[in-house]
mmCIF file of C-alpha atoms in Angstrom:
data_model
loop_
_atom_site.group_PDB
_atom_site.id
_atom_site.type_symbol
_atom_site.label_atom_id
_atom_site.label_comp_id
_atom_site.label_asym_id
_atom_site.label_seq_id
_atom_site.Cartn_x
_atom_site.Cartn_y
_atom_site.Cartn_z
ATOM 1 C CA MET A 1 22.602 -28.887 -2.611
ATOM 2 C CA ASN A 2 24.259 -27.756 -5.874
ATOM 3 C CA VAL A 3 20.902 -27.661 -7.725
ATOM 4 C CA LEU A 4 19.437 -25.461 -4.976
ATOM 5 C CA PHE A 5 22.486 -23.181 -4.961
ATOM 6 C CA TYR A 6 22.916 -22.744 -8.722
ATOM 7 C CA GLY A 7 19.144 -22.566 -9.330
ATOM 8 C CA THR A 8 18.699 -19.821 -6.728
ATOM 9 C CA GLY A 9 21.771 -18.027 -8.081
ATOM 10 C CA LEU A 10 20.402 -17.998 -11.638
ATOM 11 C CA ILE A 11 17.016 -16.734 -10.426
ATOM 12 C CA PHE A 12 18.732 -13.878 -8.566
ATOM 13 C CA ILE A 13 20.785 -12.988 -11.654
ATOM 14 C CA ALA A 14 17.623 -12.923 -13.824
ATOM 15 C CA PHE A 15 15.799 -10.824 -11.214
ATOM 16 C CA PHE A 16 18.709 -8.374 -11.015
ATOM 17 C CA ILE A 17 18.793 -7.993 -14.829
ATOM 18 C CA HIS A 18 15.019 -7.461 -14.821
ATOM 19 C CA LEU A 19 15.192 -4.749 -12.114
ATOM 20 C CA THR A 20 18.095 -3.004 -13.855
ATOM 21 C CA ILE A 21 16.253 -2.895 -17.211
ATOM 22 C CA TRP A 22 13.073 -1.693 -15.485
ATOM 23 C CA LYS A 23 14.981 1.169 -13.799
ATOM 24 C CA ILE A 24 16.415 2.251 -17.164
ATOM 25 C CA ARG A 25 13.215 1.994 -19.200
ATOM 26 C CA LEU A 26 9.916 0.179 -18.726
ATOM 27 C CA PRO A 27 9.406 -2.192 -21.700
ATOM 28 C CA GLN A 28 6.303 -1.791 -23.860
ATOM 29 C CA ASN A 29 5.263 -5.435 -23.418
ATOM 30 C CA GLN A 30 6.411 -6.179 -19.881
ATOM 31 C CA THR A 31 5.381 -9.843 -19.640
ATOM 32 C CA LYS A 32 7.088 -10.687 -22.931
ATOM 33 C CA ALA A 33 10.252 -8.904 -21.758
ATOM 34 C CA LEU A 34 10.164 -10.833 -18.450
ATOM 35 C CA VAL A 35 9.866 -14.150 -20.281
ATOM 36 C CA GLN A 36 12.804 -13.207 -22.530
ATOM 37 C CA ILE A 37 14.993 -12.118 -19.582
ATOM 38 C CA PHE A 38 14.299 -15.140 -17.371
ATOM 39 C CA PHE A 39 14.475 -17.787 -20.091
ATOM 40 C CA GLY A 40 17.479 -16.098 -21.703
ATOM 41 C CA THR A 41 19.282 -16.182 -18.338
ATOM 42 C CA MET A 42 18.336 -19.824 -17.893
ATOM 43 C CA ILE A 43 19.614 -20.908 -21.313
ATOM 44 C CA ILE A 44 22.882 -18.934 -21.056
ATOM 45 C CA GLY A 45 23.382 -20.046 -17.431
ATOM 46 C CA PHE A 46 22.823 -23.701 -18.302
ATOM 47 C CA LEU A 47 25.241 -23.502 -21.244
ATOM 48 C CA ILE A 48 27.952 -21.954 -19.062
ATOM 49 C CA LEU A 49 27.402 -24.517 -16.279
ATOM 50 C CA TRP A 50 27.295 -27.430 -18.717
ATOM 51 C CA LYS A 51 30.375 -26.419 -20.746
ATOM 52 C CA SER A 52 32.479 -25.374 -17.753
ATOM 53 C CA SER A 53 31.233 -27.765 -15.089
ATOM 54 C CA ALA A 54 34.771 -29.113 -14.566
ATOM 55 C CA TYR A 55 36.067 -25.650 -13.621
ATOM 56 C CA ILE A 56 33.113 -24.192 -11.705
ATOM 57 C CA THR A 57 33.046 -24.660 -7.948
ATOM 58 C CA ILE A 58 31.514 -21.971 -5.780
ATOM 59 C CA LEU A 59 31.619 -22.209 -1.957
ATOM 60 C CA GLY A 60 32.781 -25.802 -2.348
ATOM 61 C CA LEU A 61 29.749 -26.694 -4.466
ATOM 62 C CA PRO A 62 30.510 -28.117 -7.936
ATOM 63 C CA ALA A 63 28.262 -27.244 -10.888
ATOM 64 C CA PRO A 64 25.570 -29.849 -11.741
ATOM 65 C CA THR A 65 26.863 -32.544 -14.082
ATOM 66 C CA THR A 66 24.174 -35.172 -14.664
ATOM 67 C CA THR A 67 21.148 -34.916 -16.945
ATOM 68 C CA TYR A 68 18.852 -35.535 -13.944
ATOM 69 C CA GLU A 69 20.350 -32.583 -12.125
ATOM 70 C CA TYR A 70 19.727 -30.373 -15.157
ATOM 71 C CA PHE A 71 16.119 -31.604 -15.341
ATOM 72 C CA GLN A 72 15.660 -30.765 -11.669
ATOM 73 C CA LEU A 73 17.369 -27.405 -12.142
ATOM 74 C CA SER A 74 15.196 -26.502 -15.127
ATOM 75 C CA PHE A 75 11.956 -27.475 -13.317
ATOM 76 C CA PHE A 76 13.063 -25.397 -10.326
ATOM 77 C CA PHE A 77 13.914 -22.375 -12.487
ATOM 78 C CA VAL A 78 10.832 -22.563 -14.723
ATOM 79 C CA SER A 79 8.408 -23.011 -11.794
ATOM 80 C CA LEU A 80 9.844 -20.028 -9.903
ATOM 81 C CA THR A 81 9.807 -17.938 -13.085
ATOM 82 C CA THR A 82 6.163 -18.878 -13.697
ATOM 83 C CA ALA A 83 5.295 -17.982 -10.101
ATOM 84 C CA TYR A 84 7.030 -14.613 -10.427
ATOM 85 C CA ILE A 85 5.367 -13.782 -13.759
ATOM 86 C CA ALA A 86 1.985 -14.716 -12.249
ATOM 87 C CA THR A 87 2.665 -12.407 -9.303
ATOM 88 C CA TYR A 88 3.916 -9.695 -11.647
ATOM 89 C CA SER A 89 0.483 -9.448 -13.307
ATOM 90 C CA ALA A 90 -0.871 -8.505 -9.863
ATOM 91 C CA LEU A 91 1.824 -5.825 -9.530
ATOM 92 C CA GLU A 92 1.246 -4.313 -12.972
ATOM 93 C CA VAL A 93 -2.320 -3.279 -12.199
ATOM 94 C CA ASP A 94 -4.098 -2.335 -8.988
ATOM 95 C CA SER A 95 -6.334 -5.150 -7.772
ATOM 96 C CA PRO A 96 -9.765 -3.729 -6.854
ATOM 97 C CA SER A 97 -10.034 -6.009 -3.784
ATOM 98 C CA LEU A 98 -6.685 -4.856 -2.444
ATOM 99 C CA VAL A 99 -7.475 -1.185 -3.158
ATOM 100 C CA MET A 100 -10.810 -1.596 -1.342
ATOM 101 C CA VAL A 101 -9.114 -3.138 1.695
ATOM 102 C CA MET A 102 -6.433 -0.412 1.722
ATOM 103 C CA ASN A 103 -9.078 2.358 1.487
ATOM 104 C CA ILE A 104 -11.115 0.789 4.283
ATOM 105 C CA ALA A 105 -7.980 0.452 6.425
ATOM 106 C CA LYS A 106 -7.126 4.124 5.749
ATOM 107 C CA ALA A 107 -10.553 5.154 7.049
ATOM 108 C CA GLY A 108 -9.538 3.653 10.407
ATOM 109 C CA SER A 109 -11.957 3.173 13.294
ATOM 110 C CA ASN A 110 -14.663 5.334 11.641
ATOM 111 C CA GLY A 111 -14.999 2.831 8.827
ATOM 112 C CA LEU A 112 -15.704 3.688 5.175
ATOM 113 C CA ASP A 113 -19.169 4.302 3.870
ATOM 114 C CA LYS A 114 -20.437 2.523 0.754
ATOM 115 C CA ASN A 115 -21.031 5.673 -1.335
ATOM 116 C CA THR A 116 -17.495 6.969 -0.806
ATOM 117 C CA LEU A 117 -16.113 3.612 -1.884
ATOM 118 C CA GLU A 118 -18.258 3.581 -5.048
ATOM 119 C CA GLN A 119 -17.226 7.145 -5.925
ATOM 120 C CA GLU A 120 -13.537 6.291 -5.583
ATOM 121 C CA MET A 121 -13.859 3.171 -7.716
ATOM 122 C CA SER A 122 -15.666 4.218 -10.886
ATOM 123 C CA ASN A 123 -15.686 2.734 -14.412
ATOM 124 C CA ASP A 124 -12.881 5.166 -15.283
ATOM 125 C CA VAL A 125 -10.683 3.513 -12.658
ATOM 126 C CA LEU A 126 -11.776 -0.121 -12.910
ATOM 127 C CA ILE A 127 -12.850 -0.796 -16.515
ATOM 128 C CA LEU A 128 -11.318 1.724 -18.926
ATOM 129 C CA PRO A 129 -7.639 1.101 -18.043
ATOM 130 C CA ARG A 130 -8.151 -2.655 -18.526
ATOM 131 C CA LEU A 131 -9.759 -2.074 -21.945
ATOM 132 C CA ARG A 132 -6.759 0.067 -22.888
ATOM 133 C CA ASP A 133 -4.432 -2.756 -21.696
ATOM 134 C CA LEU A 134 -6.260 -5.263 -23.890
ATOM 135 C CA VAL A 135 -5.961 -2.962 -26.925
ATOM 136 C CA ALA A 136 -2.249 -2.330 -26.208
ATOM 137 C CA GLY A 137 -1.663 -6.061 -25.716
ATOM 138 C CA GLY A 138 -3.121 -6.802 -29.167
ATOM 139 C CA MET A 139 -6.011 -8.864 -27.768
ATOM 140 C CA ILE A 140 -8.811 -6.557 -28.861
ATOM 141 C CA CYS A 141 -9.204 -3.665 -31.281
ATOM 142 C CA LEU A 142 -11.503 -0.687 -31.576
ATOM 143 C CA ASP A 143 -13.277 -0.808 -34.924
ATOM 144 C CA ARG A 144 -15.735 2.079 -35.531
ATOM 145 C CA GLU A 145 -16.533 2.508 -31.825
ATOM 146 C CA THR A 146 -16.946 -1.243 -31.367
ATOM 147 C CA TYR A 147 -14.478 -3.370 -29.450
ATOM 148 C CA LYS A 148 -13.715 -6.674 -31.206
ATOM 149 C CA LEU A 149 -11.537 -9.631 -30.325
ATOM 150 C CA LYS A 150 -8.325 -10.233 -32.234
ATOM 151 C CA PRO A 151 -6.948 -13.796 -32.731
ATOM 152 C CA LYS A 152 -4.749 -13.512 -29.607
ATOM 153 C CA GLY A 153 -7.781 -12.451 -27.534
ATOM 154 C CA ILE A 154 -9.886 -15.292 -28.970
ATOM 155 C CA PHE A 155 -7.158 -17.773 -28.038
ATOM 156 C CA ILE A 156 -6.948 -16.526 -24.417
ATOM 157 C CA ALA A 157 -10.742 -16.361 -24.051
ATOM 158 C CA ARG A 158 -11.060 -19.954 -25.347
ATOM 159 C CA ILE A 159 -8.566 -21.247 -22.757
ATOM 160 C CA PHE A 160 -10.586 -19.781 -19.892
ATOM 161 C CA VAL A 161 -13.965 -20.760 -21.359
ATOM 162 C CA ALA A 162 -12.711 -24.353 -21.802
ATOM 163 C CA TYR A 163 -11.225 -24.492 -18.305
ATOM 164 C CA ARG A 164 -14.376 -23.164 -16.640
ATOM 165 C CA ARG A 165 -16.414 -25.690 -18.624
ATOM 166 C CA LEU A 166 -14.030 -28.427 -17.439
ATOM 167 C CA ILE A 167 -14.543 -27.539 -13.770
ATOM 168 C CA GLY A 168 -18.278 -27.225 -14.336
ATOM 169 C CA LYS A 169 -18.586 -23.487 -13.636
ATOM 170 C CA VAL A 170 -20.989 -21.698 -15.934
ATOM 171 C CA GLN A 171 -21.207 -18.262 -14.345
ATOM 172 C CA ARG A 172 -18.679 -15.672 -15.438
ATOM 173 C CA GLY A 173 -15.938 -14.498 -13.188
ATOM 174 C CA GLY A 174 -14.751 -10.929 -12.608
ATOM 175 C CA MET B 1 15.390 -44.589 -13.498
ATOM 176 C CA MET B 2 14.996 -43.708 -9.815
ATOM 177 C CA ASN B 3 16.986 -40.494 -10.337
ATOM 178 C CA CYS B 4 14.637 -39.625 -13.173
ATOM 179 C CA LEU B 5 11.582 -40.310 -10.994
ATOM 180 C CA HIS B 6 13.093 -38.128 -8.272
ATOM 181 C CA ALA B 7 13.686 -35.254 -10.722
ATOM 182 C CA PHE B 8 10.121 -35.528 -12.049
ATOM 183 C CA SER B 9 8.400 -35.848 -8.650
ATOM 184 C CA PRO B 10 7.190 -32.187 -8.634
ATOM 185 C CA ILE B 11 5.611 -32.724 -12.058
ATOM 186 C CA ILE B 12 3.875 -35.897 -10.808
ATOM 187 C CA GLY B 13 2.664 -34.000 -7.726
ATOM 188 C CA PHE B 14 1.433 -31.149 -9.902
ATOM 189 C CA GLY B 15 -0.485 -33.582 -12.126
ATOM 190 C CA VAL B 16 -2.193 -35.086 -9.075
ATOM 191 C CA ASN B 17 -2.960 -31.554 -7.825
ATOM 192 C CA VAL B 18 -4.703 -30.535 -11.087
ATOM 193 C CA VAL B 19 -6.673 -33.796 -11.427
ATOM 194 C CA CYS B 20 -7.886 -33.646 -7.793
ATOM 195 C CA GLN B 21 -8.777 -29.961 -8.030
ATOM 196 C CA VAL B 22 -10.760 -30.417 -11.253
ATOM 197 C CA CYS B 23 -12.542 -33.562 -9.936
ATOM 198 C CA CYS B 24 -13.513 -31.877 -6.642
ATOM 199 C CA CYS B 25 -14.907 -28.866 -8.486
ATOM 200 C CA ARG B 26 -16.695 -30.876 -11.140
ATOM 201 C CA TYR B 27 -18.084 -33.851 -9.262
ATOM 202 C CA ILE B 28 -18.689 -32.716 -5.664
ATOM 203 C CA THR B 29 -21.762 -30.513 -5.454
ATOM 204 C CA GLY B 30 -21.299 -27.329 -3.475
ATOM 205 C CA PHE B 31 -17.523 -27.653 -3.335
ATOM 206 C CA SER B 32 -16.062 -24.139 -3.626
ATOM 207 C CA VAL B 33 -13.194 -23.383 -6.007
ATOM 208 C CA LEU B 34 -11.010 -22.183 -3.117
ATOM 209 C CA LYS B 35 -11.589 -25.409 -1.184
ATOM 210 C CA SER B 36 -10.775 -27.476 -4.293
ATOM 211 C CA ILE B 37 -7.478 -25.587 -4.663
ATOM 212 C CA PHE B 38 -6.515 -26.480 -1.085
ATOM 213 C CA VAL B 39 -7.525 -30.140 -1.527
ATOM 214 C CA GLY B 40 -5.660 -30.386 -4.856
ATOM 215 C CA PHE B 41 -2.524 -28.801 -3.430
ATOM 216 C CA THR B 42 -2.504 -31.089 -0.376
ATOM 217 C CA ALA B 43 -3.056 -34.221 -2.493
ATOM 218 C CA GLY B 44 -0.239 -33.203 -4.841
ATOM 219 C CA MET B 45 2.146 -32.521 -1.953
ATOM 220 C CA PHE B 46 1.278 -35.888 -0.425
ATOM 221 C CA SER B 47 2.022 -37.646 -3.754
ATOM 222 C CA LEU B 48 5.318 -35.789 -4.085
ATOM 223 C CA LEU B 49 6.427 -36.900 -0.613
ATOM 224 C CA ILE B 50 5.452 -40.514 -1.328
ATOM 225 C CA VAL B 51 7.504 -40.467 -4.559
ATOM 226 C CA GLU B 52 10.439 -38.903 -2.693
ATOM 227 C CA LEU B 53 10.334 -41.555 0.052
ATOM 228 C CA TYR B 54 10.058 -44.331 -2.547
ATOM 229 C CA CYS B 55 13.108 -42.999 -4.432
ATOM 230 C CA PHE B 56 15.130 -42.707 -1.229
ATOM 231 C CA LYS B 57 14.270 -46.272 -0.319
ATOM 232 C CA GLN B 58 15.120 -47.650 -3.767
ATOM 233 C CA LEU B 59 18.383 -45.704 -4.021
ATOM 234 C CA SER B 60 19.243 -46.432 -0.362
ATOM 235 C CA LEU B 61 19.795 -42.723 0.252
ATOM 236 C CA SER B 62 19.744 -41.058 3.648
ATOM 237 C CA LEU B 63 17.163 -38.317 4.197
ATOM 238 C CA PRO B 64 19.521 -35.809 5.914
ATOM 239 C CA GLY B 65 22.095 -36.018 3.099
ATOM 240 C CA ASN B 66 19.457 -35.491 0.407
ATOM 241 C CA ALA B 67 17.238 -32.993 2.206
ATOM 242 C CA PRO B 68 18.339 -30.077 -0.077
ATOM 243 C CA SER B 69 17.293 -32.051 -3.162
ATOM 244 C CA THR B 70 13.893 -32.810 -1.626
ATOM 245 C CA PHE B 71 13.618 -29.149 -0.623
ATOM 246 C CA VAL B 72 14.206 -28.145 -4.286
ATOM 247 C CA ASN B 73 11.382 -30.468 -5.355
ATOM 248 C CA ILE B 74 9.039 -29.129 -2.668
ATOM 249 C CA VAL B 75 9.781 -25.520 -3.713
ATOM 250 C CA THR B 76 9.310 -26.455 -7.395
ATOM 251 C CA TYR B 77 5.973 -28.126 -6.649
ATOM 252 C CA SER B 78 4.808 -25.214 -4.466
ATOM 253 C CA ALA B 79 5.716 -22.693 -7.171
ATOM 254 C CA LEU B 80 3.807 -24.727 -9.780
ATOM 255 C CA GLY B 81 0.815 -24.919 -7.416
ATOM 256 C CA TYR B 82 1.004 -21.169 -6.839
ATOM 257 C CA GLY B 83 1.080 -20.548 -10.610
ATOM 258 C CA TYR B 84 -1.959 -22.803 -11.065
ATOM 259 C CA PHE B 85 -3.785 -20.958 -8.286
ATOM 260 C CA HIS B 86 -3.122 -17.697 -10.172
ATOM 261 C CA PHE B 87 -4.440 -19.219 -13.399
ATOM 262 C CA ILE B 88 -7.679 -20.263 -11.663
ATOM 263 C CA ASN B 89 -7.889 -16.880 -9.965
ATOM 264 C CA LEU B 90 -7.589 -15.123 -13.341
ATOM 265 C CA GLY B 91 -10.683 -16.960 -14.583
ATOM 266 C CA GLU B 92 -12.517 -16.160 -11.352
ATOM 267 C CA THR B 93 -11.654 -12.519 -10.776
ATOM 268 C CA ALA B 94 -9.584 -10.880 -13.533
ATOM 269 C CA ARG B 95 -11.304 -7.957 -15.218
ATOM 270 C CA ARG B 96 -9.393 -8.399 -18.488
ATOM 271 C CA ILE B 97 -10.502 -12.033 -18.774
ATOM 272 C CA ARG B 98 -14.110 -11.096 -17.997
ATOM 273 C CA ILE B 99 -14.052 -8.418 -20.729
ATOM 274 C CA LEU B 100 -12.537 -10.938 -23.178
ATOM 275 C CA ARG B 101 -15.318 -13.394 -22.325
ATOM 276 C CA GLU B 102 -18.019 -10.774 -22.877
ATOM 277 C CA LEU B 103 -16.518 -9.968 -26.276
ATOM 278 C CA TYR B 104 -16.101 -13.689 -27.064
ATOM 279 C CA ASP B 105 -19.843 -14.190 -26.543
ATOM 280 C CA SER B 106 -20.706 -11.214 -28.773
ATOM 281 C CA LYS B 107 -19.548 -12.090 -32.254
ATOM 282 C CA GLU B 108 -20.279 -8.576 -33.610
ATOM 283 C CA GLY B 109 -18.237 -6.940 -30.886
ATOM 284 C CA LEU B 110 -19.439 -4.500 -28.235
ATOM 285 C CA ALA B 111 -19.546 -0.739 -27.916
ATOM 286 C CA MET B 112 -18.255 0.804 -24.704
ATOM 287 C CA SER B 113 -21.796 1.367 -23.404
ATOM 288 C CA GLU B 114 -22.680 -2.308 -24.056
ATOM 289 C CA ILE B 115 -19.569 -3.490 -22.219
ATOM 290 C CA LEU B 116 -20.496 -1.308 -19.242
ATOM 291 C CA GLU B 117 -24.059 -2.673 -19.310
ATOM 292 C CA ARG B 118 -22.683 -6.211 -18.984
ATOM 293 C CA TYR B 119 -19.803 -5.481 -16.643
ATOM 294 C CA SER B 120 -19.436 -2.311 -14.615
ATOM 295 C CA ALA B 121 -17.521 -0.936 -11.644
ATOM 296 C CA LYS B 122 -20.678 -1.370 -9.541
ATOM 297 C CA GLU B 123 -20.729 -5.126 -10.238
ATOM 298 C CA ILE B 124 -17.003 -5.420 -9.523
ATOM 299 C CA ILE B 125 -17.381 -3.675 -6.158
ATOM 300 C CA GLU B 126 -20.452 -5.740 -5.218
ATOM 301 C CA LYS B 127 -18.879 -9.093 -6.122
ATOM 302 C CA ARG B 128 -15.604 -8.357 -4.378
ATOM 303 C CA MET B 129 -17.226 -6.865 -1.319
ATOM 304 C CA ASN B 130 -19.383 -9.999 -0.974
ATOM 305 C CA ARG B 131 -16.275 -12.191 -1.259
ATOM 306 C CA LEU B 132 -14.381 -10.105 1.304
ATOM 307 C CA ILE B 133 -17.315 -10.097 3.736
ATOM 308 C CA ASN B 134 -17.940 -13.855 3.307
ATOM 309 C CA ASN B 135 -14.254 -14.557 3.983
ATOM 310 C CA GLY B 136 -14.292 -12.330 7.073
ATOM 311 C CA GLN B 137 -11.723 -9.913 5.609
ATOM 312 C CA ILE B 138 -14.183 -7.013 5.797
ATOM 313 C CA ILE B 139 -16.959 -6.341 8.312
ATOM 314 C CA CYS B 140 -20.061 -4.321 7.401
ATOM 315 C CA LYS B 141 -21.812 -2.443 10.260
ATOM 316 C CA ASN B 142 -24.545 0.162 9.664
ATOM 317 C CA ASP B 143 -23.591 0.538 5.995
ATOM 318 C CA ARG B 144 -19.958 1.237 6.889
ATOM 319 C CA TYR B 145 -17.044 -1.042 6.156
ATOM 320 C CA TYR B 146 -14.259 -1.995 8.573
ATOM 321 C CA VAL B 147 -11.215 -4.273 8.236
ATOM 322 C CA GLY B 148 -11.953 -7.703 9.752
ATOM 323 C CA ASN B 149 -9.244 -10.335 9.391
ATOM 324 C CA PRO B 150 -6.052 -8.361 8.612
ATOM 325 C CA MET B 151 -4.655 -11.071 6.258
ATOM 326 C CA MET B 152 -5.847 -9.271 3.090
ATOM 327 C CA LEU B 153 -4.447 -5.991 4.404
ATOM 328 C CA LEU B 154 -1.088 -7.700 4.950
ATOM 329 C CA ILE B 155 -1.154 -9.080 1.369
ATOM 330 C CA ALA B 156 -2.029 -5.578 0.085
ATOM 331 C CA LYS B 157 0.938 -4.103 1.976
ATOM 332 C CA ILE B 158 3.292 -6.773 0.585
ATOM 333 C CA ILE B 159 2.041 -6.056 -2.961
ATOM 334 C CA VAL B 160 2.537 -2.287 -2.452
ATOM 335 C CA THR B 161 6.107 -2.917 -1.199
ATOM 336 C CA MET B 162 6.842 -5.092 -4.250
ATOM 337 C CA LYS B 163 5.393 -2.374 -6.529
ATOM 338 C CA LEU B 164 7.754 0.137 -4.913
ATOM 339 C CA ILE B 165 10.752 -2.174 -5.499
ATOM 340 C CA VAL B 166 9.892 -2.979 -9.130
ATOM 341 C CA PHE B 167 8.226 0.229 -10.375
ATOM 342 C CA GLY B 168 9.216 2.790 -7.758
ATOM 343 C CA LYS B 169 5.556 3.736 -7.223
ATOM 344 C CA LYS B 170 2.685 2.530 -5.059
ATOM 345 C CA SER B 171 -0.125 2.431 -7.631
ATOM 346 C CA GLU B 172 -0.647 2.280 -11.394
ATOM 347 C CA PHE B 173 -2.372 5.692 -11.110
ATOM 348 C CA THR B 174 0.414 7.544 -9.256
#
């Protein structure tokens, strides 16, 4: 029970710090800032729990003491952090599928015709902002009107190429 | 040793999940990626529960007294599975990854017009509309689109609510 309690508590603290910073100023590299906040909270939280475990008891629950409990706690924290960061990437940008569904729902019982949908979702809305994100994220650069991959972009592209090869999928996603 | 096995059970389950998912995709013809994700997740969860039961038996622990610890492991495993699902989904649908892949395959880089020739808003809409129609989320009647299964609409509303909490706005363009 103590792993569940202290793990959930640390996640809430990290989430609160993240929301507070976001309300003050949106960081330039949001994913990097999230990683720093969540893992920073985890490390500091673990140190406090570990060093003061004899004195910490909240709601009758003592702080974790054994190495196994700390393993379990760290897996719990890291997995929830990973899940949140994965979800965050869907919050940062508008997913075309979700925008399509929302637009169709807005049209109500009359439905939405194909041309209107295509007009609302042009290259300016779907492609250009993502290219700008890639440039800002240091994955690609614009060199004399030509977009080129930077080492970080090559690394990410290789991971996905290798994974799709592993699962035997040759066609490109998107 | 048993405590250690108990702490690592979500990692074991996650390993089984990934191996099953990759094998289903790679070796079973016609097996869709989505189906393989479900099969992998179920197999991993099954393995996790077997490990948990084995540990309880070896340590002579009662299930009711240790239910919170098992719950932590189930949440940890589920969060890892969710993160893996997002990773697969990135390779399948993310626009940024698709653009990186196009650039990865063009060693000299690509001009904007060449990127749009290979990957445009029209293709994005077509691919996603086909997926939504095949999954029954959207219905097409007389060239007009209507919401079918409201699940995707519900997800879209949850995402919009989370955007409001984190960013204070409904869309990246508002």
